[in-house]
Amino acid sequence: MPESVFGVVGLFDSADALMAAIPEVRARGFRNLHAYTPYPVHGMDEALDLPKSKLGVLVFLIGSIACVAAFTFEWWTSTRAYPLMTGGKPYNGWPGWVLVMVESTILFSTLTTGIGMLFAFNKLPYFGNPMLGSEAIASVTRDRFALMAASDRGALDVAGATEALRAVGAAALEVVYEPDHARPGVGWWVRTATTIVAASAVAGFGTWWAIRAYPTIKPMVNMEVQPRLDAQRPDAFFANGRGMQRPPDGTVPRASVPILDTVPDDAGKSLMNPLPVTAAVLARGRAQFNLHCAVCHDRLGTGHPWLDSTYQAFPVDLQTGPIRAAADGYLYWVISQGIRTMPGYAADISPDDRWAVVRYIRALQRSQDAPARDLK
Amino acid sequence: MTEATLPAALRVEPLVQGDVTLAGLDDHIRGWTERKPPRAWYVAITITSLTALMGFAAIGYMLYEGIGIIGNSVPVVWGFLIINFVFWVGIGHAGTLISVILYLFRQRWRNAISRIAEATTVFAFVCAMMFPAIHVGRPWFPYWLVPYPNQRGMWVDFRSPLIWDVFAVLTYFTVSLLFWYLGLVPDFATLRATAKSRTRRAVYRLLSWGWVGNARQWVHYEKGYLLLAGMTTVLALSVHSIVSMDFAVSQLPGWHMTIFPPYFVVGAAFSGFAGVVLVFAFVRTVMQLENYVTMRHMDLLNRMVLFLACVMTYAYLMEGFTAWYSADPFVKYIFANYVFGDQWWAGTLTIFLNCVLPQLLWFPKFRRSVPVMVTVSAGVTVGMWMERYTIVILSLHRGYLPSSWGMYLPTRYDFMILFGSIGLFLTLLLLFLRKLPVIAAWEVKPDIVFYQKQSAEAGHA
């Protein structure tokens, strides 16, 4: 098997001996020297003429980018994407962003340092390193110091290198060969494929199980499930099994006056507006009218014709003759009970407010048909 | 004049002692990863893992039943969980301070203890990060803490100290883990070559990425280590400052103080060093590391504890002074409440354990006595926990509005979660001591070489 030589390696007992040997081996014309030590030996970089590490430049670059990116991101979210007023401070209150910028800078700088050092500058992982297959590797990661005269573009005077290393006192001389990079065999492919399939199966079944199992767990349900009676729900608390109980017979809601008339015309004859015509009553009526009535009848009571096509509702124009002629009791009955598509507002507007609304409707009618003396 | 010719009193005690060699150190470290551990280890890990399980059971019950099972309630809405978070973040500061700041100051004695100290950092942060996640009202949404594009179109508020905290803690954990792992790479390479079993060799081979100790690799490695040390220093000083701002930026009497950031950093370092002393007091004898972690190391660590105790005392005094000088009746009342209030024992215990007890360490004899250092360090660990209890609970329960004053009483679940986190920390530590190299061999080896040279010189003299 033709093997190419990676280098000749010799071991020393101390870092000092190794350092002393470097210039001598170099003097014999071996330029491509590598030192392997169990710990960083200071002065080794000068002895071997190693260039200074450029790691700092990369880290500074990435760190600066991270700093600017963090600032930009904070600026964008705080002033553009989601401006949120807190404590009356300005949206672009940059002093509050500084700490996140610092942390982001450090995070990305340190990740660059670690990953860059291992994977970019030291070109790891390198499991095919010929040194890993050598006899010397066990010693150089332990308590010995190795010097290697490495082959320079495949050319190395093996005998000369061995002789040079022996002359400077290196022990356990060894020729390290480039490993034979054979293609992976069938067995390797089978193993790899089996591993991938098995891992996918485990992940798939795990996910399937998790999705099935997870929704059945309801954490912290005490907001959702409370010991209380719900309207329209069964409940074992009462004998009749209902959550909602009927009030005792003869109960009337507070401030409620039952309307006994069954048609509005009867109400127009039997009911009288109890409220006086004062500015306070009209203001009260206007508030309720604008709140509940104006949405269909418009603020002047003329009605929104466009509701016809949209909702098939025909809000009556309160300014027309029949309505002007109708009694207060009639209007009160309609507001309370509703008519045609209009719902009753008894639940939403109190009886006094309804009467106030009637007064306000009268005021609206007069405002749209004012005699000349009103304008004086 | 060489060291050997100096009078004994002037001689610096060596960092290693006894019959130590480079190979001997490697074999010692590897021995613990391969040997069946002593019976005490099994007993210990059974106890700690059961304690951790108890804690997880309590957390599980809390997640199922709701946050009401623990003692938090208005006005004390931050209870044990936040105390524990601050406490564990504090414990986690020793690793960085020892590994990083002492490295920048070229204190070689840190070499032998850095690995275990870094491990305590990583494990303390595992414990610490658990607490904010389970403390949020709806613990199934902890990812809302992180700014990510979402359908709600909402972003986090970058002016809130709570979001600074998320960034600081996550960054600190990532960086500590990275730092710890990078330190391990050359040691994994050593184990790769000497480990007995094939599986183990394969695992170490993967973990060391094919590291061979080439001088070209070491150039980048040392550069990277220095860069990491420099940047992590900034981080170590900023993380607990940011944690303190969770308190200091609020308006509560007793929290709203400018002294908080430095005061928290010192407190963190203090509890961290005490934690490391506590770990080493046991580990160095049980794992027979006396030759590498000598009494001189323990002495120096105890000096750090003493120094920080003095700074801590100063911080307490300054806090009291600020309260008095503010002339604000609420702030003055809060500080009186710490030591004379309903829970007077919290403030008093804090001062006794953190300020008074460590004064024992002024005596060289006590700095080298294991029972004394264990007592003091355990005292400081408890004392620093009590300090956080004082800050969190005793400030919250007496706010600006006397009508909202209340009382806090922890429930049994609070204690189960607290002890569970200690169990989790110790379990992780025991697993680490069992399986990974406990000493940064590549850092200690130059010290051994130096010691050997010195001994040889002394022999010739």
Coordinates of C-alpha atoms in Angstrom, one line a residue, chain B residues 176-335:
Chain B
S176 CA -20.5 29.8 31.0
L177 CA -21.3 26.6 29.3
L178 CA -19.1 27.5 26.3
F179 CA -16.2 28.5 28.6
W180 CA -16.5 25.3 30.6
Y181 CA -16.6 23.2 27.5
L182 CA -13.7 24.9 25.8
G183 CA -11.6 24.3 28.9
L184 CA -12.6 20.7 28.7
V185 CA -11.5 20.1 25.1
P186 CA -7.7 19.5 25.8
D187 CA -8.6 17.3 28.7
F188 CA -10.9 15.3 26.6
A189 CA -8.0 14.9 24.2
T190 CA -5.9 13.5 27.0
L191 CA -8.7 11.1 28.1
R192 CA -9.2 10.0 24.4
A193 CA -5.7 8.7 24.3
T194 CA -5.6 6.9 27.7
A195 CA -9.2 5.9 28.4
K196 CA -9.6 2.1 28.9
S197 CA -12.9 1.3 27.2
R198 CA -13.5 1.6 23.5
T199 CA -16.8 3.4 23.9
R200 CA -15.3 5.9 26.2
R201 CA -12.5 6.6 23.8
A202 CA -15.0 7.1 21.0
V203 CA -17.0 9.5 23.1
Y204 CA -13.9 11.5 24.1
R205 CA -12.8 11.5 20.5
L206 CA -16.0 13.2 19.5
L207 CA -16.0 15.6 22.4
S208 CA -12.4 16.7 21.7
W209 CA -13.0 17.2 17.9
G210 CA -9.6 15.8 17.0
W211 CA -7.6 18.1 19.2
V212 CA -3.9 17.1 19.1
G213 CA -2.2 19.9 21.1
N214 CA -0.3 21.3 18.1
A215 CA 1.4 24.6 18.9
R216 CA -0.6 26.2 16.1
Q217 CA -3.8 25.2 17.9
W218 CA -2.6 26.4 21.2
V219 CA -1.9 29.9 19.8
H220 CA -5.5 30.3 18.8
Y221 CA -6.7 28.5 21.9
E222 CA -4.9 30.8 24.3
K223 CA -6.0 33.9 22.3
G224 CA -9.6 32.6 22.5
Y225 CA -9.3 31.9 26.2
L226 CA -8.1 35.4 26.8
L227 CA -10.8 37.0 24.7
L228 CA -13.4 34.9 26.5
A229 CA -12.0 35.9 29.9
G230 CA -12.1 39.6 29.0
M231 CA -15.7 39.5 27.7
T232 CA -17.0 37.2 30.5
T233 CA -15.6 39.7 33.0
V234 CA -18.0 42.3 31.7
L235 CA -20.7 39.8 31.8
A236 CA -20.0 38.7 35.4
L237 CA -20.2 42.2 36.5
S238 CA -23.3 43.0 34.5
V239 CA -25.5 40.0 35.2
H240 CA -26.2 40.5 38.8
S241 CA -26.3 44.3 38.3
I242 CA -29.2 43.6 35.9
V243 CA -30.8 41.2 38.3
S244 CA -30.6 44.0 40.9
M245 CA -32.4 46.3 38.5
D246 CA -35.5 44.1 38.6
F247 CA -35.7 45.5 42.1
A248 CA -34.0 48.9 41.9
V249 CA -36.0 50.2 39.0
S250 CA -39.2 49.7 40.8
Q251 CA -40.5 52.3 43.3
L252 CA -40.7 50.2 46.4
P253 CA -39.0 51.5 49.6
G254 CA -36.0 49.3 50.3
W255 CA -35.6 48.5 46.6
H256 CA -35.4 51.8 44.9
M257 CA -31.7 52.5 45.6
T258 CA -28.7 53.3 43.4
I259 CA -26.4 51.1 45.5
F260 CA -28.2 47.9 44.4
P261 CA -26.1 46.9 41.3
P262 CA -22.7 46.9 43.0
Y263 CA -24.2 45.6 46.2
F264 CA -25.8 42.6 44.3
V265 CA -22.5 41.9 42.4
V266 CA -20.6 41.7 45.7
G267 CA -23.2 39.6 47.3
A268 CA -23.2 37.2 44.3
A269 CA -19.4 36.9 44.5
F270 CA -19.6 36.4 48.2
S271 CA -22.1 33.6 48.1
G272 CA -20.3 32.1 45.1
F273 CA -16.9 31.9 46.8
A274 CA -18.6 30.5 49.9
G275 CA -20.2 27.8 47.8
V276 CA -16.9 26.9 46.2
V277 CA -15.2 26.6 49.6
L278 CA -18.0 24.4 50.7
V279 CA -17.7 22.1 47.6
F280 CA -13.9 21.9 47.9
A281 CA -13.9 21.3 51.6
F282 CA -15.5 17.9 50.8
V283 CA -14.2 17.2 47.3
R284 CA -10.5 17.7 47.9
T285 CA -10.4 15.0 50.6
V286 CA -13.0 12.7 49.2
M287 CA -11.4 12.7 45.8
Q288 CA -7.8 12.9 47.2
L289 CA -7.0 16.1 45.4
E290 CA -5.0 17.5 48.4
N291 CA -1.8 17.5 46.3
Y292 CA -3.4 19.8 43.7
V293 CA -5.8 21.8 45.8
T294 CA -3.7 22.4 48.8
M295 CA -4.5 24.2 52.1
R296 CA -2.9 27.3 50.4
H297 CA -5.8 27.3 47.9
M298 CA -8.3 27.0 50.7
D299 CA -6.5 29.8 52.6
L300 CA -6.7 32.0 49.5
L301 CA -10.3 31.2 48.9
N302 CA -11.1 32.0 52.5
R303 CA -9.3 35.3 52.2
M304 CA -11.6 36.1 49.3
V305 CA -14.6 35.2 51.5
L306 CA -13.3 37.4 54.3
F307 CA -12.6 40.3 51.9
L308 CA -16.0 40.1 50.4
A309 CA -17.6 39.8 53.9
C310 CA -16.0 43.1 54.7
V311 CA -17.2 44.7 51.5
M312 CA -20.7 43.3 52.2
T313 CA -20.6 44.8 55.7
Y314 CA -19.7 48.1 54.1
A315 CA -22.6 47.8 51.7
Y316 CA -25.1 47.0 54.5
L317 CA -23.8 50.1 56.4
M318 CA -24.1 52.3 53.3
E319 CA -27.6 51.0 52.7
G320 CA -28.6 51.9 56.3
F321 CA -26.9 55.3 55.9
T322 CA -28.8 56.0 52.6
A323 CA -32.0 55.1 54.4
W324 CA -31.3 57.4 57.3
Y325 CA -30.0 60.2 55.1
S326 CA -33.0 60.0 52.7
A327 CA -35.2 61.3 55.6
D328 CA -38.0 59.3 54.0
P329 CA -40.1 57.8 56.8
F330 CA -41.0 54.8 54.6
V331 CA -37.4 53.9 53.7
K332 CA -36.3 54.4 57.3
Y333 CA -39.2 52.3 58.5
I334 CA -38.3 49.5 56.0
F335 CA -34.8 49.3 57.3

